[in-house]
Tab-separated table of C-alpha atoms and ligand atoms in Angstrom:
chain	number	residue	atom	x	y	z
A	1	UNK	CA	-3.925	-3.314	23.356
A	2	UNK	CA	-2.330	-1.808	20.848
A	3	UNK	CA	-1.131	-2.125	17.014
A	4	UNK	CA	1.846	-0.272	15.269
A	5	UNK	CA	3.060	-0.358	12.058
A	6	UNK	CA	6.135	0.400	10.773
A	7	UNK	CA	7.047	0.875	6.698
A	8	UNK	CA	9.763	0.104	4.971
A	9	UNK	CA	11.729	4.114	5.080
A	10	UNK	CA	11.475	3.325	9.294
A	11	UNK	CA	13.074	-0.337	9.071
A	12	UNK	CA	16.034	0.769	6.061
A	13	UNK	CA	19.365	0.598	7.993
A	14	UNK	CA	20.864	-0.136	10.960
A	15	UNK	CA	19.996	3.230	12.712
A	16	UNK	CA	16.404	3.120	11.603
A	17	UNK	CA	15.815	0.064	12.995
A	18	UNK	CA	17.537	0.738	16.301
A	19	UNK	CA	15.171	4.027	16.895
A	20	UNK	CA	12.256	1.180	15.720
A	21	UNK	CA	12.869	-1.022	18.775
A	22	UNK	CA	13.400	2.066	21.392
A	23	UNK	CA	9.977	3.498	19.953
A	24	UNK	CA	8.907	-0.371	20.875
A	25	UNK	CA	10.740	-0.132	23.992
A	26	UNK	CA	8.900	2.833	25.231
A	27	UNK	CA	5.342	1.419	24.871
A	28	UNK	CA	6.177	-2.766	25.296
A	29	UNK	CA	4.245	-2.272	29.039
A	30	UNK	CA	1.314	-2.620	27.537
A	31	UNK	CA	0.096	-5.614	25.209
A	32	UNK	CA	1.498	-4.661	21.602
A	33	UNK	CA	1.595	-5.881	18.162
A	34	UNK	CA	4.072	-4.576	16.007
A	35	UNK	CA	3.488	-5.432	11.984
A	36	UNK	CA	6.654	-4.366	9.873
A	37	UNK	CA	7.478	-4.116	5.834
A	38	UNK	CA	10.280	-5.265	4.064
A	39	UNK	CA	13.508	-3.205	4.450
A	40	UNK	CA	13.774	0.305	2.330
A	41	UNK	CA	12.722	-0.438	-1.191
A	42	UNK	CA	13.295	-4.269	-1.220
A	43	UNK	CA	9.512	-5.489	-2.405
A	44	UNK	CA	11.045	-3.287	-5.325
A	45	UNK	CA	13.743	-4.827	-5.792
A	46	UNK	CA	12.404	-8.486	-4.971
A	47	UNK	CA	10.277	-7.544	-7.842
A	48	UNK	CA	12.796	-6.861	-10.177
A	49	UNK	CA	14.177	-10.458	-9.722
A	50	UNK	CA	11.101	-12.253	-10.029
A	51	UNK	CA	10.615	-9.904	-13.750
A	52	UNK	CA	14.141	-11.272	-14.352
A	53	UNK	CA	13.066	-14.518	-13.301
A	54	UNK	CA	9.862	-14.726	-15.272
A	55	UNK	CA	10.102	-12.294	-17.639
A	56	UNK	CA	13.894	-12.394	-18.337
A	57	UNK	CA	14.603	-8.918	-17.678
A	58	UNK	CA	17.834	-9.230	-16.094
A	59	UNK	CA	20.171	-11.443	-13.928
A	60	UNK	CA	17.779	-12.713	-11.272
A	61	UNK	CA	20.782	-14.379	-9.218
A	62	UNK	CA	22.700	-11.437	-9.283
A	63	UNK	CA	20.460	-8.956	-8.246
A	64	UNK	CA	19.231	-11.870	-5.658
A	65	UNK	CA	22.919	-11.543	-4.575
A	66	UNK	CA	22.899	-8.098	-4.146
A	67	UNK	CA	20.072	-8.155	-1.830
A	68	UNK	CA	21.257	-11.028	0.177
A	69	UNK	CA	24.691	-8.635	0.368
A	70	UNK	CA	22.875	-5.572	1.923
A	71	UNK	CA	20.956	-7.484	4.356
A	72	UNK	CA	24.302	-9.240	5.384
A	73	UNK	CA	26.025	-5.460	5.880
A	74	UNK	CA	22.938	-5.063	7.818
A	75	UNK	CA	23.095	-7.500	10.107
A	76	UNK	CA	26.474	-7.255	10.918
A	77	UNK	CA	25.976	-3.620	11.969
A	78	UNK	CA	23.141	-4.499	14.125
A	79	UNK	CA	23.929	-7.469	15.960
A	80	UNK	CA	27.878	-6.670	15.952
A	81	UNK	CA	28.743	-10.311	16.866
A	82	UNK	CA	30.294	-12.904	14.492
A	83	UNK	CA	27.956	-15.852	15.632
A	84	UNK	CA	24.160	-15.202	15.896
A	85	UNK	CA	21.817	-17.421	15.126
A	86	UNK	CA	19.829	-14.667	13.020
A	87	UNK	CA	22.731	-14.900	10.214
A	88	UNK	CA	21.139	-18.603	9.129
A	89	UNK	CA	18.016	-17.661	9.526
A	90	UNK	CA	17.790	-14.659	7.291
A	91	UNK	CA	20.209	-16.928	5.129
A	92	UNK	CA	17.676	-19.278	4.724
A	93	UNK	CA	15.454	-17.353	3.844
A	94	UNK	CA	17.106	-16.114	0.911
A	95	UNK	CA	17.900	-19.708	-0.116
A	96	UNK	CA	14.246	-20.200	-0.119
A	97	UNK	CA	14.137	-17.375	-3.038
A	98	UNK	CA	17.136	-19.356	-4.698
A	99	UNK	CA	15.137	-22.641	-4.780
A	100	UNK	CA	12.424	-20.495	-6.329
A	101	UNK	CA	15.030	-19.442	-9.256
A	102	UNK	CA	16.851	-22.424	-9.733
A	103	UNK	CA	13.527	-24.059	-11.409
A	104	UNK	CA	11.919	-23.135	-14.487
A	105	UNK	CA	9.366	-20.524	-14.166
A	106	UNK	CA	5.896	-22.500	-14.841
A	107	UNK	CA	3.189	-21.253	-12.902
A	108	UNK	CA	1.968	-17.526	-13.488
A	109	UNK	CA	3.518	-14.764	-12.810
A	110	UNK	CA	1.314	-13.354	-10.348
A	111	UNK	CA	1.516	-16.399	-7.948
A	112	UNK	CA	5.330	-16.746	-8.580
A	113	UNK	CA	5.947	-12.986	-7.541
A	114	UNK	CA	3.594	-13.247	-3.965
A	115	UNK	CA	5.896	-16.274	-3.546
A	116	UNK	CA	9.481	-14.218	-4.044
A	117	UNK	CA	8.050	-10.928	-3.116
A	118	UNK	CA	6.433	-11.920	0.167
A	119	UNK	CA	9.607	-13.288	1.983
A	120	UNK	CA	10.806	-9.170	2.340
A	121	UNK	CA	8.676	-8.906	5.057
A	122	UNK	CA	9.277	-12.630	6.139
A	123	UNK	CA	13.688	-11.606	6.243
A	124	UNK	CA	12.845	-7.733	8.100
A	125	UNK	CA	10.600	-9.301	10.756
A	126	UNK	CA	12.823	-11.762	11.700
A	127	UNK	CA	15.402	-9.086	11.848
A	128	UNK	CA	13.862	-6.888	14.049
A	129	UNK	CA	12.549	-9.355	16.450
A	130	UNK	CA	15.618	-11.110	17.271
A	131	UNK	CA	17.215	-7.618	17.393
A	132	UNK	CA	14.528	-6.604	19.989
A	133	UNK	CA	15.814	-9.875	21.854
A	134	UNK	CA	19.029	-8.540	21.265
A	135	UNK	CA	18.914	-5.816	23.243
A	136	UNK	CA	16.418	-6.855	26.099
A	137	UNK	CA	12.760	-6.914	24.476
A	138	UNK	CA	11.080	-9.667	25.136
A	139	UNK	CA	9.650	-9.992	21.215
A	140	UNK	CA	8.245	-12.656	19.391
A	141	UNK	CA	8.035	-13.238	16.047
A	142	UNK	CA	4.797	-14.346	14.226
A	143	UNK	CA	3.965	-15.652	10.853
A	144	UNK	CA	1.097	-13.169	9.695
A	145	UNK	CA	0.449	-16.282	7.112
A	146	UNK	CA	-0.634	-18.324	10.112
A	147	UNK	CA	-3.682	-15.235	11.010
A	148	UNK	CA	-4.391	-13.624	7.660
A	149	UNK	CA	-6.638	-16.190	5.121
A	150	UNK	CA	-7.021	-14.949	2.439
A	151	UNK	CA	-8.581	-16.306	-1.233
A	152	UNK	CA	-6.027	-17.118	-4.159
A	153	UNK	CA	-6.054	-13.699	-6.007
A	154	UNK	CA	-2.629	-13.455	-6.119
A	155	UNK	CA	-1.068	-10.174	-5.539
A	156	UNK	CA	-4.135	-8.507	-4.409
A	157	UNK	CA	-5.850	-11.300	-2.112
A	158	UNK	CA	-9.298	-10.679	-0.599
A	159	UNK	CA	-9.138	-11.319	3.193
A	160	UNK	CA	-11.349	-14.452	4.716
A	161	UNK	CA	-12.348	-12.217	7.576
A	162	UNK	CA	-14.433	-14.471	9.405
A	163	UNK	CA	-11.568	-17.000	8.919
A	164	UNK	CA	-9.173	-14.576	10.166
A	165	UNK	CA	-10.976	-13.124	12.810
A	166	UNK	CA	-11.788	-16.583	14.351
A	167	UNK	CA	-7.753	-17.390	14.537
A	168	UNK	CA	-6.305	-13.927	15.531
A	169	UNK	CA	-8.385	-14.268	18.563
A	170	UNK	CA	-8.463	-17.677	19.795
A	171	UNK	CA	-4.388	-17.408	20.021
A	172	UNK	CA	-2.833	-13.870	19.435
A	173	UNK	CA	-4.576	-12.490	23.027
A	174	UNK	CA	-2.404	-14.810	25.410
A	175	UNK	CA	0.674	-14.448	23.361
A	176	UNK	CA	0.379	-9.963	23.515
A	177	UNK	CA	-0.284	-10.749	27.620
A	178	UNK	CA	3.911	-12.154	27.731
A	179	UNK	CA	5.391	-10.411	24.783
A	180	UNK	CA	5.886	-8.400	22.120
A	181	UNK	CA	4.426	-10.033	18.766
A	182	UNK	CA	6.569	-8.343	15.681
A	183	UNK	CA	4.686	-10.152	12.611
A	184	UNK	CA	4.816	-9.101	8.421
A	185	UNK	CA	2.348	-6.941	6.737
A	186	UNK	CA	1.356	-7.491	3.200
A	187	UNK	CA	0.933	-11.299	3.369
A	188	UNK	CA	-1.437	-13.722	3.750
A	189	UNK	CA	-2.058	-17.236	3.024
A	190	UNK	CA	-4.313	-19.249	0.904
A	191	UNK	CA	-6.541	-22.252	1.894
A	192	UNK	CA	-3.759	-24.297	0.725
A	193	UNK	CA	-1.381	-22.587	2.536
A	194	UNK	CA	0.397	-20.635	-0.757
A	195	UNK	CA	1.285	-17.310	0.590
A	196	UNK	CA	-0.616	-14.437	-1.084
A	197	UNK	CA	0.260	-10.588	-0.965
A	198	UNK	CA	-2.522	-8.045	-0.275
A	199	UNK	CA	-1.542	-5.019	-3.251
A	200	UNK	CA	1.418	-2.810	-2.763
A	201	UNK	CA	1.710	-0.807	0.336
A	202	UNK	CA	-0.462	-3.176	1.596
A	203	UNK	CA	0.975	-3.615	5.550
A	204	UNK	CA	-1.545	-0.829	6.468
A	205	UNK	CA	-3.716	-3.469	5.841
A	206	UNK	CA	-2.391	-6.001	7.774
A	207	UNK	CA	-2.145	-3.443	10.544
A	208	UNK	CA	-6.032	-2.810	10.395
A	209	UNK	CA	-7.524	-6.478	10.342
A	210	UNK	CA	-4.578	-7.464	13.185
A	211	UNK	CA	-6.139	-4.171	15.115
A	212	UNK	CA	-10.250	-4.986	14.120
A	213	UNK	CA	-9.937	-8.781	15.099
A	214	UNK	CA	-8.065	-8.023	18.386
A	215	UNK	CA	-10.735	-5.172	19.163
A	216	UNK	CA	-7.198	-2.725	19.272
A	217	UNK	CA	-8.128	0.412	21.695
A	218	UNK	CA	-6.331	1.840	18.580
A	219	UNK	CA	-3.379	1.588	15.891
A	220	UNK	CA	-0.233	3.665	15.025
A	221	UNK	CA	0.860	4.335	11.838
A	222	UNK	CA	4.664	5.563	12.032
A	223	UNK	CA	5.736	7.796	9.141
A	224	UNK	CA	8.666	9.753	8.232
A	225	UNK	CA	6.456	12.603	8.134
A	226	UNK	CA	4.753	14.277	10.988
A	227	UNK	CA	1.170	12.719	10.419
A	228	UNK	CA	-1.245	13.728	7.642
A	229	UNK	CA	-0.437	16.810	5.866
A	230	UNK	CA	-2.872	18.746	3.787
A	231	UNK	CA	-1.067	17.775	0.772
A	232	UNK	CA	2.305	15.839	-0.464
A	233	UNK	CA	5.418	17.960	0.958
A	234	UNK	CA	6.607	16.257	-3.087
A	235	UNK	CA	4.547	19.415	-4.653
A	236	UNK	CA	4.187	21.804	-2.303
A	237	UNK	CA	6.416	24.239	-0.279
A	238	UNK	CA	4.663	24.851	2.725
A	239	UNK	CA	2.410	22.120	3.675
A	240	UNK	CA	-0.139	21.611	7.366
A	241	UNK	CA	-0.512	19.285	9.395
A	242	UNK	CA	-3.848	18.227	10.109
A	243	UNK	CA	-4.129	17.006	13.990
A	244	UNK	CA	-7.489	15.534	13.849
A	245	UNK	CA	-9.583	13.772	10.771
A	246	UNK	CA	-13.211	12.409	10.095
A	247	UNK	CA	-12.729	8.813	8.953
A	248	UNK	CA	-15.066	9.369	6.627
A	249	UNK	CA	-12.587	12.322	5.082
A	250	UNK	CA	-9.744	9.879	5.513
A	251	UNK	CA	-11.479	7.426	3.466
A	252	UNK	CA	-12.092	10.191	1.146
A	253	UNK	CA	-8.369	11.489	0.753
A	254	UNK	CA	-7.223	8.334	0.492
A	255	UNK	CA	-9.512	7.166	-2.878
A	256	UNK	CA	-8.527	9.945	-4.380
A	257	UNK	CA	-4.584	8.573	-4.203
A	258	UNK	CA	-3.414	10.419	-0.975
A	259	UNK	CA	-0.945	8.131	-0.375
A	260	UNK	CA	-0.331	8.447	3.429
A	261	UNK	CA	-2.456	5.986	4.158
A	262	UNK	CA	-3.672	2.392	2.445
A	263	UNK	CA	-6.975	2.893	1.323
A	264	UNK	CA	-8.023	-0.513	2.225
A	265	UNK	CA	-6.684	0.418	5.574
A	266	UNK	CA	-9.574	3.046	7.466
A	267	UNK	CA	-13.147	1.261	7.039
A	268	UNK	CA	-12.306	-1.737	9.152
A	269	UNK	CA	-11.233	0.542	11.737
A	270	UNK	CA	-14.225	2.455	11.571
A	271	UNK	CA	-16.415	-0.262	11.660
A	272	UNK	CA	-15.298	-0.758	15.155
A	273	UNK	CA	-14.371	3.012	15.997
A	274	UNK	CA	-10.568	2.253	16.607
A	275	UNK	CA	-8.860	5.445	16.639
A	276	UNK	CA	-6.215	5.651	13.895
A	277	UNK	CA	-2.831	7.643	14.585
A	278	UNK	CA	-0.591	8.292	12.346
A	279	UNK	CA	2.851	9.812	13.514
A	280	UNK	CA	6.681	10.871	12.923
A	281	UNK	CA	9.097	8.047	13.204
A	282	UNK	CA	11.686	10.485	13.760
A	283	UNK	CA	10.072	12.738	16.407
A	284	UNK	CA	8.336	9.860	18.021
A	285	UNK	CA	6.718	12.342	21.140
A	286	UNK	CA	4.951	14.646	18.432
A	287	UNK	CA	0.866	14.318	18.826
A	288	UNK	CA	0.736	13.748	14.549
A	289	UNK	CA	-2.632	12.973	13.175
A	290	UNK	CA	-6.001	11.236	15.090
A	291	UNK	CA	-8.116	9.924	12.678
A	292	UNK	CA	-11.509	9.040	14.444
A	293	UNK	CA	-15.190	9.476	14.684
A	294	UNK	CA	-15.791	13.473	14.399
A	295	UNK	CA	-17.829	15.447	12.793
A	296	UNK	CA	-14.755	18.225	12.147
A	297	UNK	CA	-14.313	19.101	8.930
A	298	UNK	CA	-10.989	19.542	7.287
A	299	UNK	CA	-9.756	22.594	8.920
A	300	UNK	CA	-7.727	23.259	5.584
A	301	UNK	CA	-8.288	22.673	2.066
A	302	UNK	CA	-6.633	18.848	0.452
A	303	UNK	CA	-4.629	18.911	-2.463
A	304	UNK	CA	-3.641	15.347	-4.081
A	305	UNK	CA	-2.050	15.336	-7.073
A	306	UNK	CA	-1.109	12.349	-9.572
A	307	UNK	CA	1.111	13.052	-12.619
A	308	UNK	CA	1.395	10.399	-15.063
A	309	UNK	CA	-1.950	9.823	-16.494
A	310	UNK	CA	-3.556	8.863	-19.355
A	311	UNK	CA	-7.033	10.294	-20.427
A	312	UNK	CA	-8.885	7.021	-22.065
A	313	UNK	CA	-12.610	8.278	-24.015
A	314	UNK	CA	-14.664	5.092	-25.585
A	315	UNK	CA	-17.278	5.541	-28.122
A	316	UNK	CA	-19.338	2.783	-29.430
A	317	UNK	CA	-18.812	2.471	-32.932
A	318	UNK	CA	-22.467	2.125	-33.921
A	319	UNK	CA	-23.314	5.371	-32.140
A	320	UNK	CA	-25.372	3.096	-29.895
A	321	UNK	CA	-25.829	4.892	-26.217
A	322	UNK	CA	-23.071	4.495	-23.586
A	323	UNK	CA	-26.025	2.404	-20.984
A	324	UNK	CA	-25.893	-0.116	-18.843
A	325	UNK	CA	-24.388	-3.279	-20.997
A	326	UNK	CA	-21.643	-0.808	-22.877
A	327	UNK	CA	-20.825	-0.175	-19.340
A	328	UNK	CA	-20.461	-3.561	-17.716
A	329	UNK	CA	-18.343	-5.124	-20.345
A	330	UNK	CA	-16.227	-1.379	-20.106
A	331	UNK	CA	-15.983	-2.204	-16.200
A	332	UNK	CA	-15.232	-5.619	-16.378
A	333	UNK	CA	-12.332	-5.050	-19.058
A	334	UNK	CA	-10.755	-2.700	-16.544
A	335	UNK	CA	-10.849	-5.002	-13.430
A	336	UNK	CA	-9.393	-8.001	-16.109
A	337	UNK	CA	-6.170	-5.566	-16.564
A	338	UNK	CA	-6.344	-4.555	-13.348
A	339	UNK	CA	-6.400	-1.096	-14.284
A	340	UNK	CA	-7.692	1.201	-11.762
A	341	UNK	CA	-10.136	4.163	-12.671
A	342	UNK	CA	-8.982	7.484	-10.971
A	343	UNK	CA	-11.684	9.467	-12.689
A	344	UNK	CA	-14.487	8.864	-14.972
A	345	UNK	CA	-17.370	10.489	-16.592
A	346	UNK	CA	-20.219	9.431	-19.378
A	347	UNK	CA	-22.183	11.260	-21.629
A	348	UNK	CA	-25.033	9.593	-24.097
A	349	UNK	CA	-22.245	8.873	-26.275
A	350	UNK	CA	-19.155	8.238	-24.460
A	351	UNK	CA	-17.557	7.524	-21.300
A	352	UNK	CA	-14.129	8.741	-20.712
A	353	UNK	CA	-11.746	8.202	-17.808
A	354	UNK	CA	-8.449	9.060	-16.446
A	355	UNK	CA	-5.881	6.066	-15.143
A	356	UNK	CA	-2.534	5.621	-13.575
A	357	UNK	CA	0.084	5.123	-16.864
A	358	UNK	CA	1.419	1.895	-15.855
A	359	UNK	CA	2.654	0.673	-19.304
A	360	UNK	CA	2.059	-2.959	-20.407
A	361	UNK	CA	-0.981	-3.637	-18.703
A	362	UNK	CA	-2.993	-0.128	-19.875
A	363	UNK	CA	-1.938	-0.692	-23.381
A	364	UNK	CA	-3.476	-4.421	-23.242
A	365	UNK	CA	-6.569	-3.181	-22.013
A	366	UNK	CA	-6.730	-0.534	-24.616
A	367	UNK	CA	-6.319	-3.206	-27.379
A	368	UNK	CA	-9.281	-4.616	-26.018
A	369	UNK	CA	-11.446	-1.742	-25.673
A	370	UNK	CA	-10.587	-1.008	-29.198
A	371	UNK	CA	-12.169	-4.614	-30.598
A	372	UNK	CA	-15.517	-2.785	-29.966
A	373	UNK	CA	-15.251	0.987	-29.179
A	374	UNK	CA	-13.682	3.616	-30.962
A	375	UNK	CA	-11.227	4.535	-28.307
A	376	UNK	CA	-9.229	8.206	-27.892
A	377	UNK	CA	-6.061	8.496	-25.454
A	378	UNK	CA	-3.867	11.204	-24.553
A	379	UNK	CA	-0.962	10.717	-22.290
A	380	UNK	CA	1.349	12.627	-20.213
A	381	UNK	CA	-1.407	14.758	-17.773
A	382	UNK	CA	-2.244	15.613	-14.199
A	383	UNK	CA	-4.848	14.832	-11.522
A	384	UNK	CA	-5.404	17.682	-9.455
A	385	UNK	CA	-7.735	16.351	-6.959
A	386	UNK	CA	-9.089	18.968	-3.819
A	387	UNK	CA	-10.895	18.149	-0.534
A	388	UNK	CA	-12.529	21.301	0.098
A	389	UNK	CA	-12.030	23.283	-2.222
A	390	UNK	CA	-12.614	26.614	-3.103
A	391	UNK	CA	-11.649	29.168	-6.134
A	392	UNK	CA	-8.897	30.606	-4.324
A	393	UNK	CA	-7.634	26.829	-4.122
A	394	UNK	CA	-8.441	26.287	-7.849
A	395	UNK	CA	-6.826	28.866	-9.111
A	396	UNK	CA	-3.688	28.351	-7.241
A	397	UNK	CA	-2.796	24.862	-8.962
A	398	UNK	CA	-4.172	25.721	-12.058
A	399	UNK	CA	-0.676	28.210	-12.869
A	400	UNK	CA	0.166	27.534	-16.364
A	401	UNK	CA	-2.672	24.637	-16.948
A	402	UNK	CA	-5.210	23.569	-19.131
A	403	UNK	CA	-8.386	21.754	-17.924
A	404	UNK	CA	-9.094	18.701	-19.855
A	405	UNK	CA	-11.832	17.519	-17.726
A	406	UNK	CA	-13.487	18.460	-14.621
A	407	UNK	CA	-15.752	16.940	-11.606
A	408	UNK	CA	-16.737	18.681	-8.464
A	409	UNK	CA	-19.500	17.868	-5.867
A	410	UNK	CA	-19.779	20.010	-3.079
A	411	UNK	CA	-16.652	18.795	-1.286
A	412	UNK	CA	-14.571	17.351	-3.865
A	413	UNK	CA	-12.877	19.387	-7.096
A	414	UNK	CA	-11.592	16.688	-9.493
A	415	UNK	CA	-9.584	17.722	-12.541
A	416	UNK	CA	-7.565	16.506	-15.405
A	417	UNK	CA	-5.243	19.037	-16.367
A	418	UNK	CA	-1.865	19.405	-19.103
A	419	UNK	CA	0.521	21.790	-19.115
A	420	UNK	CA	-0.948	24.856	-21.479
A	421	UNK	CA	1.395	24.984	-24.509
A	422	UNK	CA	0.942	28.955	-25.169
B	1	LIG	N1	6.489	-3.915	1.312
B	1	LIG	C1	5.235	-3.764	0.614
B	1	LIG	C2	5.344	-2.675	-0.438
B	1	LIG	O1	6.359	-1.993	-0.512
B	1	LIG	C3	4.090	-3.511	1.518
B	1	LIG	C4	4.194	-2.247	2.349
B	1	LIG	O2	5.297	-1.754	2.598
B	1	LIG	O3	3.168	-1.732	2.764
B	1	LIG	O4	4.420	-2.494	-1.187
């Protein structure tokens, strides 16, 4: 059997989500699971309401409206029939958002947003499997929160595997032998059956533990580029595609923020050697990217970069060394504010690293830090990150930049960089 996934970009109008059900179409011989994200950039926008719900930035009913507008537009292009039953469904679903809003927000924030956020993937799902009826598939849709436990860290949930595993493959099998199972990624469910979401891009997720429990032969990832490229076509003119990749450099790539891929998304595939392809939406035929179990190295040099950071150096005040309790209250302050370390180095003295410039929650942290450590930030700089690398490869994104820090090991160049100012 098979898994695909399709993102948000492949499911964001009416076209898109026709070519999404004939790519289906072509391959629904065969026993296939199809997880799908929420429509375009609607988990963005679902989270804007629940900050206007919670946090009162903004009219939360009337960007709610908005949304419930689109997908209407939507719908009506699709199914081009005034009476469908799909019209109350994904109307319902939106009520269940209203509900949501109509009370006062008192639980916390993160549990209130996996509640709004979640039902993006809940509305496109349905869409796309009734469409697939629509026009002759014989789909079904599933309730990932039914298959994927998960513990009650809202927003980024930790997966009850053996949970999981146990009921993805006592039912899912004899379902994928009749039809076509189109089911959400990003959610989960708690013991208590609150819905949980798995971190942001998380569907790549879902894909992997739907393909590892099912013992997938393998999984496809469909982009709207034409597999993995050797770096972001964002920052670089002439970018290459790289046909076949290590898991282990996968894994690698994807730490260091390529975003192509989940990160979460390549070990449990590896685990059980399921072969990982990732592939053009729009060019469907195209061979893309087989990430597998090879001992072929890159054929090309990586570049990943990541603008937006903030450098972060901590001193203790006393002069005492930077050891092993400095450093576990340090750690433990960054996983309270959820602030994830992209780089980091220590010296006797201090330990310094670089982090994504996410605003409210950084600035918390760095309150904190500064309680007990002298603390030193600068903002505004660059993580130049290369896989491979070499000096021809340095000095080619180094044009008109200023090294603030740098790691390498013999595979991996790391470096914090600012514009020079001369
Ligand atoms: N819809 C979710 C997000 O945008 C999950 C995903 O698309 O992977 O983060």
């Amino acid at each position: 059997m098979q898994v695909f996934k399709f993102g948000g970009a492949s499911v964001k109008d009416a076209t898109s989500v026709k070519n999404v059900t004939s790519i289906i179409q072509n391959y629904q011989d065969e026993p296939l699971l199809v997880v799908v994200s929420a429509m375009g950039k609607t988990t963005d926008r679902l989270q804007e309401i629940t900050n206007a719900y919670v946090k009162g930035e903004g009219d939360a009913f009337c960007l709610l409206e908005k949304l419930k507008q689109e997908h209407n537009i939507l719908l009506h292009e699709l199914f081009e029939v005034e009476v469908h039953p799909i019209y109350d469904e994904v109307a319902n679903a939106f009520v269940e958002i209203e509900w949501i809003l109509e009370e006062e927000p008192q639980d916390a924030y993160d549990y209130l947003y996996d509640q709004i956020v979640s039902m993006g993937e809940l509305i496109s799902t349905k869409i796309i499997a009734a469409y697939g009826k629509h026009i002759g598939l014989n789909t079904v849709w599933l309730d990932a929160r039914d298959y994927i436990f998960t513990d009650n860290a809202y927003r980024e949930a930790n997966v009850d595997w053996e949970k999981t595993e146990e009921k993805i493959r006592r039912e899912i099998p004899s379902i994928l032998d009749e039809q076509v199972v189109i089911t959400q990624g990003f959610i989960g469910s708690t013991s208590e059956n609150f819905t949980t979401t798995l971190g942001r891009e998380g569907s790549d997720y879902s894909a992997a533990i739907f393909a590892s429990c099912l013992n997938a032969e393998n999984i496809t990832i469909w982009k709207d580029v034409p597999g993995v490229l050797n770096a972001d076509p964002k920052w670089f003119e002439k970018t290459e595609l790289i046909p076949e990749l290590s898991y282990t450099d996968a894994i690698e790539l994807t730490y260091y923020g390529a975003t192509v891929i989940h990160p979460k998304t390549i070990k449990p595939l590896q685990n059980k050697k399921i072969t990982l392809n990732v592939k053009s939406f729009v060019n469907p035929s195209e061979p893309g990217t087989e990430i597998k179990t090879t001992n072929q190295k890159l054929p090309v040099p990586s570049f990943i970069f990541k603008v937006n950071q903030v450098f972060i150096n901590i001193q203790p005040r006393d002069f005492s060394f930077i050891v092993e309790d400095n450093l576990s209250y340090i750690f433990n302050q960054f996983h309270q504010h959820r602030v994830k370390i992209n780089m980091m180095h220590n010296s006797a003295i201090s330990f310094s690293v670089a982090v994504d410039d996410t605003g409210e929650n950084v600035l918390d942290l760095l309150e904190n830090l500064e309680k007990r450590y002298k603390v030193t930030v600068a903002t505004g700089l660059e993580l130049i990150t290369i896989r491979y690398y070499n000096q021809e490869t340095i000095d080619r994104v180094l044009v008109d930049k200023q090294i603030i820090r740098e790691l390498k090991d013999s595979y991996t160049c790391q470096m914090l960089v600012k514009k020079r100012e001369d």
